[in-house]
Short mmCIF file of C-alpha atoms in Angstrom, two decimals:
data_model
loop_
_atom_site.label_atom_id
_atom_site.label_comp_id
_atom_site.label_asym_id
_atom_site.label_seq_id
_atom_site.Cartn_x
_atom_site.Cartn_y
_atom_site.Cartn_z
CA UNK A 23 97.47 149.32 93.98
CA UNK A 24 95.26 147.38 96.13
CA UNK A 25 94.26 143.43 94.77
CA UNK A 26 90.36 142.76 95.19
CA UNK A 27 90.03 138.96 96.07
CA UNK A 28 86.58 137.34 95.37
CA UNK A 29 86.08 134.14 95.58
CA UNK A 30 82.10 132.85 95.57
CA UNK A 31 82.74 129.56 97.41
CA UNK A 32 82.53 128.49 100.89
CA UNK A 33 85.61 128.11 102.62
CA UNK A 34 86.73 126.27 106.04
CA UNK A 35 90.05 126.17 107.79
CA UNK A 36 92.12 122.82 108.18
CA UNK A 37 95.34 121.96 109.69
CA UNK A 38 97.97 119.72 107.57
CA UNK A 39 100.31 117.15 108.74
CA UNK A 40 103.02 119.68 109.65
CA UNK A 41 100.41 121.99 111.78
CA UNK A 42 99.85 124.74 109.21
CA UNK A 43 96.56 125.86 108.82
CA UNK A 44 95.17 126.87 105.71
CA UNK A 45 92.06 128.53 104.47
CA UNK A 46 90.31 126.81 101.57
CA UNK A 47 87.09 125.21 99.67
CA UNK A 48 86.39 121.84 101.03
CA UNK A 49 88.38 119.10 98.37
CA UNK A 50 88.90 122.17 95.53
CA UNK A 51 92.47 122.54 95.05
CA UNK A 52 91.95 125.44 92.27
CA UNK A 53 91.28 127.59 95.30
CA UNK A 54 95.07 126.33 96.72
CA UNK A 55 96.47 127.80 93.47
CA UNK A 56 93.86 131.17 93.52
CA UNK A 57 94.87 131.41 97.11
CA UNK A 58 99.00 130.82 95.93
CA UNK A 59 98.84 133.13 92.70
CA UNK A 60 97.25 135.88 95.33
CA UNK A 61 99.96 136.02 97.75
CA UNK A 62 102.08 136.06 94.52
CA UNK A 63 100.60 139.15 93.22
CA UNK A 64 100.58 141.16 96.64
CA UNK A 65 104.35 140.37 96.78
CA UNK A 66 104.75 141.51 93.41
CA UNK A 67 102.99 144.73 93.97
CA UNK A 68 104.42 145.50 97.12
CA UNK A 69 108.24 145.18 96.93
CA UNK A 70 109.41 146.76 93.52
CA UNK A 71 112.60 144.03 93.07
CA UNK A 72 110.71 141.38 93.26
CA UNK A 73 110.60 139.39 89.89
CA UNK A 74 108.74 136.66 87.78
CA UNK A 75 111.09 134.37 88.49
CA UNK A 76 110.86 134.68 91.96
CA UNK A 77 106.97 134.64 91.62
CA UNK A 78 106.87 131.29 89.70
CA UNK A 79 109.86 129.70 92.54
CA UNK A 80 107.33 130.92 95.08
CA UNK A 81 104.20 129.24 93.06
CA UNK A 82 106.51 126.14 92.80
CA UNK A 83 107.58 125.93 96.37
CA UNK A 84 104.04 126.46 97.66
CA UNK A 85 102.71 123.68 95.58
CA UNK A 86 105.15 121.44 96.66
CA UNK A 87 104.03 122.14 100.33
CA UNK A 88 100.45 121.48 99.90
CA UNK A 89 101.77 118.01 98.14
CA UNK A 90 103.81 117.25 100.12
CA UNK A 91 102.73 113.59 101.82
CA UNK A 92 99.72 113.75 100.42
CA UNK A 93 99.95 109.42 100.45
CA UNK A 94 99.18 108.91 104.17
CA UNK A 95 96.20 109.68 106.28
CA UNK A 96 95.46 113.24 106.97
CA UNK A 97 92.94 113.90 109.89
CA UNK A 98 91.42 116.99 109.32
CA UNK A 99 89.23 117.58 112.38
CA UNK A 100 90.26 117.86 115.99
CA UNK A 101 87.11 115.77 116.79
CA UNK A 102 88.28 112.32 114.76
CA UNK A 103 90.69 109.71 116.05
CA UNK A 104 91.53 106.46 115.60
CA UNK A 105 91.96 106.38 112.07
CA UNK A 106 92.60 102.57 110.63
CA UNK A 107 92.89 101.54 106.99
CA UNK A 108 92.91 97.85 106.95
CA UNK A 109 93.14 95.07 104.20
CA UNK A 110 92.09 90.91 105.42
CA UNK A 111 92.09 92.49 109.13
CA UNK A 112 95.52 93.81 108.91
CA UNK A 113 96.15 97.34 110.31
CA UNK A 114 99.96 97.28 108.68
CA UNK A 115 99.46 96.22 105.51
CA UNK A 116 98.93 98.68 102.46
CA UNK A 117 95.60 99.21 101.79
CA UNK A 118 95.47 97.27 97.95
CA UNK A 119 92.94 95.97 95.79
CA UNK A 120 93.42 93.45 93.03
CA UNK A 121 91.45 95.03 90.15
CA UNK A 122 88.58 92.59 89.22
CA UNK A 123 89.10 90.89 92.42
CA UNK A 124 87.01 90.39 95.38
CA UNK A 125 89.53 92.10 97.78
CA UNK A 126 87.88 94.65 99.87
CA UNK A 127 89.30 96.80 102.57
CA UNK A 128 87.73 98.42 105.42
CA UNK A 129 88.69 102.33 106.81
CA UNK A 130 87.39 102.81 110.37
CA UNK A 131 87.47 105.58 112.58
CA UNK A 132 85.65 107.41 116.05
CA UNK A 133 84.17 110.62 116.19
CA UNK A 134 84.22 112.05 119.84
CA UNK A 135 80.83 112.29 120.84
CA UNK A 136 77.86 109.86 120.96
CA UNK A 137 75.64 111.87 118.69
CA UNK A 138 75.23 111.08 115.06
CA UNK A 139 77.08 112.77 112.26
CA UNK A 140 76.47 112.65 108.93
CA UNK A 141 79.71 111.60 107.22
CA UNK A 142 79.77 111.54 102.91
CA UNK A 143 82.41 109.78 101.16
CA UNK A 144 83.80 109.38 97.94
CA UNK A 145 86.58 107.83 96.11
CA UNK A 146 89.49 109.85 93.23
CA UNK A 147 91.86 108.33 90.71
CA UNK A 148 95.02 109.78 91.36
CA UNK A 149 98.08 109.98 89.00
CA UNK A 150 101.90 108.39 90.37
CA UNK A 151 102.42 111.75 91.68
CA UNK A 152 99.22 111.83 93.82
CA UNK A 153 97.96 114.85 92.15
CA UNK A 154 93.55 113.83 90.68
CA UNK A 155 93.59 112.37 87.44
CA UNK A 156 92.49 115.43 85.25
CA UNK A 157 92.65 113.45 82.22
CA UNK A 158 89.35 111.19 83.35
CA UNK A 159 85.54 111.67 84.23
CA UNK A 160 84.77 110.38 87.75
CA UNK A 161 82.63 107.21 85.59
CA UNK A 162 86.04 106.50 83.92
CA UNK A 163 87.48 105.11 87.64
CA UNK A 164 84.43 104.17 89.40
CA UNK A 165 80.93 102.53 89.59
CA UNK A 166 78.68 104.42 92.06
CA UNK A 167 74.68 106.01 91.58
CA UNK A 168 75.98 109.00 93.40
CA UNK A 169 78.86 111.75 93.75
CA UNK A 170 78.60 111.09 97.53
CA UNK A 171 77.92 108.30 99.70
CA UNK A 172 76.70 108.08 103.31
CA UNK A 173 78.15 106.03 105.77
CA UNK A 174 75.62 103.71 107.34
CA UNK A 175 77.73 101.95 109.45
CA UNK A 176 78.05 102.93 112.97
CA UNK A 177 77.76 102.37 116.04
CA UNK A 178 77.57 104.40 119.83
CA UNK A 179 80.45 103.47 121.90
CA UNK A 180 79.22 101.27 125.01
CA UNK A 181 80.68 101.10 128.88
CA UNK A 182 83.58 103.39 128.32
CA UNK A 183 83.81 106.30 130.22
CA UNK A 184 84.59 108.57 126.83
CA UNK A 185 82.09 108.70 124.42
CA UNK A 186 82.48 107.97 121.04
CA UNK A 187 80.71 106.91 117.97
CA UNK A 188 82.25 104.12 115.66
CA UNK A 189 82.12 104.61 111.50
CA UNK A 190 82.95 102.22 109.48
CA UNK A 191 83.78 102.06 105.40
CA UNK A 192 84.19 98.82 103.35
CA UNK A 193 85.30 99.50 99.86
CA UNK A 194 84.53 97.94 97.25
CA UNK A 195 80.37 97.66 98.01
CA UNK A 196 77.26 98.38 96.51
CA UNK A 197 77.34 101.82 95.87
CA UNK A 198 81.11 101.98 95.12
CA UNK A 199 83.37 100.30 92.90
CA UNK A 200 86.99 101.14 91.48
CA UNK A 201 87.41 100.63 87.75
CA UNK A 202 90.86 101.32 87.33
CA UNK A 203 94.33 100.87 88.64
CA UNK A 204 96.35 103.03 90.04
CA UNK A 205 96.28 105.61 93.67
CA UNK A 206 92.89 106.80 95.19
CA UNK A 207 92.15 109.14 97.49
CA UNK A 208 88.79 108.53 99.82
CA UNK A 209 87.71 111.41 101.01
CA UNK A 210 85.62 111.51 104.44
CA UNK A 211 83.66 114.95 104.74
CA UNK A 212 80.87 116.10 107.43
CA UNK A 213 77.51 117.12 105.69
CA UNK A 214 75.61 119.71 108.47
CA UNK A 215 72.36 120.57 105.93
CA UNK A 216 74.55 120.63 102.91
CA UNK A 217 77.76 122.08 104.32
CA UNK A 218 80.60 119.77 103.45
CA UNK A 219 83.74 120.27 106.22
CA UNK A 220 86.26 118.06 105.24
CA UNK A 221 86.87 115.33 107.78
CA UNK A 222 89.51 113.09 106.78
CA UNK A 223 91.94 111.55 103.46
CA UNK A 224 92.74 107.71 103.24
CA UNK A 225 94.45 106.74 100.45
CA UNK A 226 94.75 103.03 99.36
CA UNK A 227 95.65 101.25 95.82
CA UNK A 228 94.47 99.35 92.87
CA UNK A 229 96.83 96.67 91.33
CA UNK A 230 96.62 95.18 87.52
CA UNK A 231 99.68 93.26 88.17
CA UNK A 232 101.53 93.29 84.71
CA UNK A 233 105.18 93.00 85.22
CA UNK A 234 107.51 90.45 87.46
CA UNK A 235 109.67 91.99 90.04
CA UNK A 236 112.48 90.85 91.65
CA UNK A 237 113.80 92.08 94.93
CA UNK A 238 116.59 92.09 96.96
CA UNK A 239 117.89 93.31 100.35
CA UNK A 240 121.52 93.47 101.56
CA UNK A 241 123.95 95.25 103.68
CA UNK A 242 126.66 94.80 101.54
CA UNK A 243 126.04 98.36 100.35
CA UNK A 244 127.80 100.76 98.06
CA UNK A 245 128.93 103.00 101.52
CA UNK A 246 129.15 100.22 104.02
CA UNK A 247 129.29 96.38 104.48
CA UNK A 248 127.22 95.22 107.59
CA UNK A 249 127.12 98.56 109.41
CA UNK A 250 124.54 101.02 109.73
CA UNK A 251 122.63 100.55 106.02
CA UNK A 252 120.34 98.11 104.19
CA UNK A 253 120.13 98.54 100.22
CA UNK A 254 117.66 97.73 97.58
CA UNK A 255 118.17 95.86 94.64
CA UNK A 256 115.86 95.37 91.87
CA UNK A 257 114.80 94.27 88.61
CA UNK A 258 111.96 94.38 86.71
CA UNK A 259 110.40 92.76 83.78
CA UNK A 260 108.43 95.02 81.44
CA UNK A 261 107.56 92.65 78.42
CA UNK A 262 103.90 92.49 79.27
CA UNK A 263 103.73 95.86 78.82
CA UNK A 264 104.05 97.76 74.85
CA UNK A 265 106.96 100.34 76.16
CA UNK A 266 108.78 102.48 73.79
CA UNK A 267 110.39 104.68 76.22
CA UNK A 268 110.95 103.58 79.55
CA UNK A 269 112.35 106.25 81.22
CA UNK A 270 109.44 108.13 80.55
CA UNK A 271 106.35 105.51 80.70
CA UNK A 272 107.73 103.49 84.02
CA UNK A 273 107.68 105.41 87.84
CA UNK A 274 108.62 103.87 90.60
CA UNK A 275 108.10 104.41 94.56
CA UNK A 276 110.14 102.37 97.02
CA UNK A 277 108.91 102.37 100.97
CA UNK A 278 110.89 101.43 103.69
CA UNK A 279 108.25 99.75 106.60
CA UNK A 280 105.50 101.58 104.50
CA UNK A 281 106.86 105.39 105.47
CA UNK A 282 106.29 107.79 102.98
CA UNK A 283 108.81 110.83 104.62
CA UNK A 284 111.60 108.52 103.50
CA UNK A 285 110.32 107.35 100.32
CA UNK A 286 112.27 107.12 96.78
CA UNK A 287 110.86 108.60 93.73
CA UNK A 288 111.61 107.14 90.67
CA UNK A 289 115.43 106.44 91.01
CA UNK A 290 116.34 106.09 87.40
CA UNK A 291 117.43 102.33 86.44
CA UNK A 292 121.28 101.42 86.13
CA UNK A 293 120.75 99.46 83.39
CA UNK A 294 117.99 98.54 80.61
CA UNK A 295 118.56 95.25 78.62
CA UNK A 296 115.08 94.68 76.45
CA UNK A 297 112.50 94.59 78.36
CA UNK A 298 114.05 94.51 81.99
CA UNK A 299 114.87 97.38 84.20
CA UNK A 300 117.67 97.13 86.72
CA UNK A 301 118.37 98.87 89.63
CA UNK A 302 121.95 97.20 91.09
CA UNK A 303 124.11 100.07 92.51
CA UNK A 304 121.64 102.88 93.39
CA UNK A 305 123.13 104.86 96.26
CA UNK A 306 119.44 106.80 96.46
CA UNK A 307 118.51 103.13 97.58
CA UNK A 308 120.28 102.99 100.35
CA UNK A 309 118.31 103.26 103.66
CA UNK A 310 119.10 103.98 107.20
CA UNK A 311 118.71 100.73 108.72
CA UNK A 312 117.27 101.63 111.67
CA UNK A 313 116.54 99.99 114.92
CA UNK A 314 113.28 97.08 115.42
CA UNK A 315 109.94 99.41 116.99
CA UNK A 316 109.55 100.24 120.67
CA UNK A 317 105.99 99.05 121.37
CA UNK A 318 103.27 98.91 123.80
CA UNK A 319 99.76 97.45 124.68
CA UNK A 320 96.89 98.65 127.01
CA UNK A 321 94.65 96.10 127.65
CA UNK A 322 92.78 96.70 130.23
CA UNK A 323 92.47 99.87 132.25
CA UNK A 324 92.46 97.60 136.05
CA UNK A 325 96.13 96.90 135.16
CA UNK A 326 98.85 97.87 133.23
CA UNK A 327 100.03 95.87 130.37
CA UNK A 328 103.51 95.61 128.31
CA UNK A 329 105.73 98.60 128.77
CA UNK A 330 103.30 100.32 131.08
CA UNK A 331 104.53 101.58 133.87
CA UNK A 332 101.72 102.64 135.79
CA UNK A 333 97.83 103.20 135.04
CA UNK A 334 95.86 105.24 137.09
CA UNK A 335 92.35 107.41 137.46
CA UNK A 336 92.40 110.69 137.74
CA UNK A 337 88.81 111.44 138.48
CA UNK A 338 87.71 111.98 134.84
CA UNK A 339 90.12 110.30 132.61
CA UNK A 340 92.63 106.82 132.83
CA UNK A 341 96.01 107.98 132.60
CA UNK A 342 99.06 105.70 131.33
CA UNK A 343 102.54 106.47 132.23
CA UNK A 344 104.87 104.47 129.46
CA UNK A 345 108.40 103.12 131.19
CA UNK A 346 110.49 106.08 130.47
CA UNK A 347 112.62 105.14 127.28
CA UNK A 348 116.50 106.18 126.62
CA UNK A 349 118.33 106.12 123.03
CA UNK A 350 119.44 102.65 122.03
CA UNK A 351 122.94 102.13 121.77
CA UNK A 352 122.68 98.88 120.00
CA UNK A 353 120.52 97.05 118.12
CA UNK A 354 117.19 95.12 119.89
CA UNK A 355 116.53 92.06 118.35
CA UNK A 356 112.21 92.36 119.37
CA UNK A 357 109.44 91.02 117.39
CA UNK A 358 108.16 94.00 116.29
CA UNK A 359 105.50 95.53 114.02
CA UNK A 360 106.61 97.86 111.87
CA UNK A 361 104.55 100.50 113.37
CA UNK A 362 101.29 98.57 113.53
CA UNK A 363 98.30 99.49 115.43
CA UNK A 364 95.70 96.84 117.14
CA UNK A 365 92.55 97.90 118.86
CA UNK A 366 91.82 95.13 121.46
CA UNK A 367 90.35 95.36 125.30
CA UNK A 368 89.90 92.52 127.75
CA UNK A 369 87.25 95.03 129.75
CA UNK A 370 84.83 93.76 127.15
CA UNK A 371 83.71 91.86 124.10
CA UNK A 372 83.60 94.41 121.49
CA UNK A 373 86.67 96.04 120.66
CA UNK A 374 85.22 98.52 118.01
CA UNK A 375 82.67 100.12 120.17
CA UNK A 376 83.72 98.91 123.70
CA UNK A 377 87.24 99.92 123.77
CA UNK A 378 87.98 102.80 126.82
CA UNK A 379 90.37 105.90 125.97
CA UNK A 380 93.27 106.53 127.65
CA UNK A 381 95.99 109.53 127.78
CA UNK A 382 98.74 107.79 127.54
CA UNK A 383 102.44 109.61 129.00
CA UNK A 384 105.62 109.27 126.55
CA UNK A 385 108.89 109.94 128.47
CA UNK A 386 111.98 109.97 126.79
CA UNK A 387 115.31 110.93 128.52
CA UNK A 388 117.92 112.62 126.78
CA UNK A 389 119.78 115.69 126.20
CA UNK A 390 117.84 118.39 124.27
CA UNK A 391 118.27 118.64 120.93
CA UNK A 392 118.63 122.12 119.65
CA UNK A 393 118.56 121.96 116.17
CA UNK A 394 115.85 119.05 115.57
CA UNK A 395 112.77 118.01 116.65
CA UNK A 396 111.62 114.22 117.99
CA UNK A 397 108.27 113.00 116.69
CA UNK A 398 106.73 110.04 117.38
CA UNK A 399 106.01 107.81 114.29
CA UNK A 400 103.52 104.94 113.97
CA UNK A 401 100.92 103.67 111.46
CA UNK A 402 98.66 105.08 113.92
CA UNK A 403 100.23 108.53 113.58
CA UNK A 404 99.86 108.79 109.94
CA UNK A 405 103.50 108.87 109.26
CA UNK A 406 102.56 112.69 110.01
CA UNK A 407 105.24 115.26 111.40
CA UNK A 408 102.26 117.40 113.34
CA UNK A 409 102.22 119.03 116.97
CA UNK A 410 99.74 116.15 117.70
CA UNK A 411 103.30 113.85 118.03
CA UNK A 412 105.79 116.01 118.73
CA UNK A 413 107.65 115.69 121.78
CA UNK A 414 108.34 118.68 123.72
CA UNK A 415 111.56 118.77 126.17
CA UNK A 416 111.16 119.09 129.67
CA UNK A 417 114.37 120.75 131.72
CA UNK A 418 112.97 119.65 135.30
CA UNK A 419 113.12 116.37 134.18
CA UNK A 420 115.56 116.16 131.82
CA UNK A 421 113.69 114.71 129.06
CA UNK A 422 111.35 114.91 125.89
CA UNK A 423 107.55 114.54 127.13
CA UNK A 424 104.62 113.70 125.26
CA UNK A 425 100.75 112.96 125.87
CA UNK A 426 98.28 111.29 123.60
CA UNK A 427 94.79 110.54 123.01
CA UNK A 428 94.51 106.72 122.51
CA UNK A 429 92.32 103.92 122.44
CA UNK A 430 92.99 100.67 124.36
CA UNK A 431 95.86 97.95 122.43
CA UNK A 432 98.44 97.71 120.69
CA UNK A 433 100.60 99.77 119.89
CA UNK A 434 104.27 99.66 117.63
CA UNK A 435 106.34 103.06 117.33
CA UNK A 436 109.88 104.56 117.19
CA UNK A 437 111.58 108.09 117.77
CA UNK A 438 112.19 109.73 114.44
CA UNK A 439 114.68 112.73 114.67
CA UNK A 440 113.56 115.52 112.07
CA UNK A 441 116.17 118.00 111.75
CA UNK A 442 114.42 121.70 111.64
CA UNK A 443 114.96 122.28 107.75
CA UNK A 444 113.97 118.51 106.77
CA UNK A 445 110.60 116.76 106.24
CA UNK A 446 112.13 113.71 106.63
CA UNK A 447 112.69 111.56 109.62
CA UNK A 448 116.06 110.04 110.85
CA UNK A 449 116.48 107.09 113.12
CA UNK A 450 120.09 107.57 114.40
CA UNK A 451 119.98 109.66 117.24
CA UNK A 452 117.43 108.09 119.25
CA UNK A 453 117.14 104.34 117.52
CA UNK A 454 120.09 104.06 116.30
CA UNK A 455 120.98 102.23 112.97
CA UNK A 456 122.09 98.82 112.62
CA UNK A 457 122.25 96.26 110.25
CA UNK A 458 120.12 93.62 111.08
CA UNK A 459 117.19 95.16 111.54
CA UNK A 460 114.04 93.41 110.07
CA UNK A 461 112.79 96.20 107.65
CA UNK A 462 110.15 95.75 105.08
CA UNK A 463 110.64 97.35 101.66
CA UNK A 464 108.05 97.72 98.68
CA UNK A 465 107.94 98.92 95.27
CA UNK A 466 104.94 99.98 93.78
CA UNK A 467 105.93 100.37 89.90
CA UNK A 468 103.28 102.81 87.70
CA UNK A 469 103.01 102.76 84.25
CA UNK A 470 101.58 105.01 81.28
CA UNK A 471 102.15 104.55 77.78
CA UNK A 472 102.48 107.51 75.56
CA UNK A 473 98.81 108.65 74.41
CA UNK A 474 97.41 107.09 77.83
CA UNK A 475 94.83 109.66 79.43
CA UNK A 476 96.15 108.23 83.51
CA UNK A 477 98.84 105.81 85.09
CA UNK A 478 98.42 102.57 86.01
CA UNK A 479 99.47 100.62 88.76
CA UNK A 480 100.74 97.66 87.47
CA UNK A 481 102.86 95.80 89.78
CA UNK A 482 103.09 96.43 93.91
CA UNK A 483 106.23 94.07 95.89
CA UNK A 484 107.05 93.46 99.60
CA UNK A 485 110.26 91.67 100.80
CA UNK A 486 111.37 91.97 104.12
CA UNK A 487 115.14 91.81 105.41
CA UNK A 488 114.85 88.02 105.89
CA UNK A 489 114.19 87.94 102.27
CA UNK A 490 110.75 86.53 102.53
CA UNK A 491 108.92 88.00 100.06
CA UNK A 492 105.85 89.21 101.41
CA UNK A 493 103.64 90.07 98.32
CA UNK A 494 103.98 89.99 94.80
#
């Protein structure tokens, strides 16, 4: 029996953090699910042992794919780069609001070409999973005169030898304002005469700080003492807050150096006494410690800058050849970044608009791995597991080889591991894990009573591994 499939919606093709592309409606995730519940019913009408259960694992699975890190930036078009979600001029820091505050926060990026595009954005309330609040009408979480918004701000690159044109967002403004706590998505689409191609996701968050949390980092953990892990320790005070069951009405998230592929869901407190929640011996919050970030900076293309090797011309494009790297085999006590990215040039004044591209050469030598692949992982890479920065291995030279795209400055990175049946990155066999290391850790901590039509985010903390607490 053959399955008609009709669906009387426009449809483009995008490519997802882990290289799969997908056919869908620009922003409708119904279609995901049409497109899901298909497959499902050619399957089922196809292969005769093939059961409901199977169907709805298969529904489940798929769902959990098109999820899946749906928290960092997703670049959706080959044509965008340089994607920087900023808060008080800081590249590294999460991208939060205080609600009735005057924080703002700015999302940058370049399209490749000096022609104008007409970009649209928009903001969503999201729920703790990062699934759209279905519960609320778009005037429940924001203030705006329009579905859409055009970006305005921009600017033609100037004495580079790549063109580009420079967009900028600054959120809250005039035409757009966040009502409520909690996630958001902003989504960046293309409008060519009323088409709408999905361009990019940036997600940032509100904050209606409401409960007191206390953190604490040690490596006196419940596996090893001053070895290879760092644990989290935590408590937090709820009494603000009218809670009748907290296992149900509290979620948290814990990030290690703001990477969601190693993030912990809502570990389930050791102990509740009143109104505080403790988390004291959680093995689920215990981290690889990891090794500080590798790092580099372009400056200038006349010269090259730290951990540049070499820069050179090669009659249409600057090339950069990083010093080959190795796999640490101890720790590297580096002031490092955490993965942050700075755009800065000393060719001319304005960084934004001013700032040459340059394909810059990763070299790392090692044996191949044949069971894992080695990704590079950055702010500036979206905490994304995509071709884009994966390293491929090279047997003339005896080592894992990567070109990128970039724009001139700074640059902080490490070598993630990703075994072939994980989505999750490990730091051992090319950083290395060791104690010391100067990780950052936050908890963002969600809350909905029962009744509530969306969750809240009511309290977002930062300590690093020096215990100074970096936000609360």
């Amino acid at each position: 029996m053959s399955i008609p499939l009709i669906v009387n919606i426009k449809s483009v093709t995008f490519q997802n953090c882990y290289g799969t592309k997908l056919s869908l409606a620009f922003g409708k995730d119904k279609f995901i699910l049409i497109f899901i519940l298909y497959l499902c019913a050619i399957i089922y009408n196809c292969m005769e042992k093939v059961t409901l259960r199977f169907c709805i694992f298969f529904i489940a699975f798929s769902m959990s794919i098109v999820f899946l890190h749906a928290q960092r930036t997703q670049v959706l078009k080959n044509d965008i780069n340089t994607v920087i979600i900023s808060t008080g001029g800081n590249s590294h820091a999460l991208p939060v609001l205080r609600l009735g505050s005057s924080d703002q926060f700015e999302l940058t990026f370049d399209q490749m070409s000096n022609e104008y595009h007409r970009y649209l954005y928009r903001i969503i309330h999201l729920d703790a999973d990062f699934k759209k609040s279905t519960s609320l009408f778009e005037n429940d979480w924001v203030e705006t005169s329009a579905e859409w918004t055009v970006i305005d701000d921009y600017v033609e690159s100037m004495n580079t030898i790549t063109n580009y044109t420079h967009y900028r967002i600054r959120i809250p403004n005039n035409n757009v304002q966040p009502l409520l706590s909690g996630n958001y998505k902003l989504e960046v689409v293309l409008d060519e005469d009323g088409t709408l191609t999905p361009a990019l996701n940036a997600y940032f968050f509100v904050v209606d700080s409401k409960v007191n949390t206390i953190l604490d980092v040690t490596t006196n953990t419940d596996i090893d003492w001053n070895a290879t892990h760092q644990q989290v320790r935590m408590s937090i005070d709820t009494r603000q807050l009218n809670i009748q069951v907290p296992e149900e009405e509290i979620r948290t998230i814990i990030l290690q150096n703001h990477r969601w592929d190693n993030a912990i869901w809502n570990p389930k407190p050791d102990y509740i006494s009143g109104t505080i929640l403790e988390w004291r011996h959680q093995q689920s919050l215990i981290f690889d410690a990891g090794n500080e970030y590798r790092r580099f900076e372009i400056l200038s293309t006349q010269y090259p800058g730290m951990g540049i090797d070499n820069i050179r011309w090669s009659g249409s494009e600057y090339m950069a050849n990083l010093l080959t790297a190795k796999p640490r085999r101890n720790y590297i006590n580096d002031q490092d970044r955490n993965g942050q990215i700075v755009v800065r040039t000393q060719d001319n004044n304005d960084a934004a608009s001013q700032s040459e591209y340059v394909w810059v050469n990763f070299s790392l030598k090692m044996p191949e791995l044949k069971d894992a692949d080695i990704y590079i992982c950055g702010d500036w890479t979206y905490d994304c597991f995509s071709p884009r920065y994966r390293l491929i291995y090279d047997e003339f030279s005896q080592a894992y080889l990567k070109s990128i795209f970039l724009k001139t400055g700074f640059y902080s990175y490490l070598y993630l591991t990703v075994p072939h049946s994980h989505n999750k990155g490990f730091t051992g066999p090319v950083e290395g894990n060791y104690f010391q290391t100067e990780n950052e850790y936050t908890v963002l901590t969600y809350y909905r009573r029962v009744g509530d039509r969306y969750w809240q985010l009511v309290g977002l903390s930062e300590i690093s591994y020096d215990k100074k607490l970096l936000n609360q």
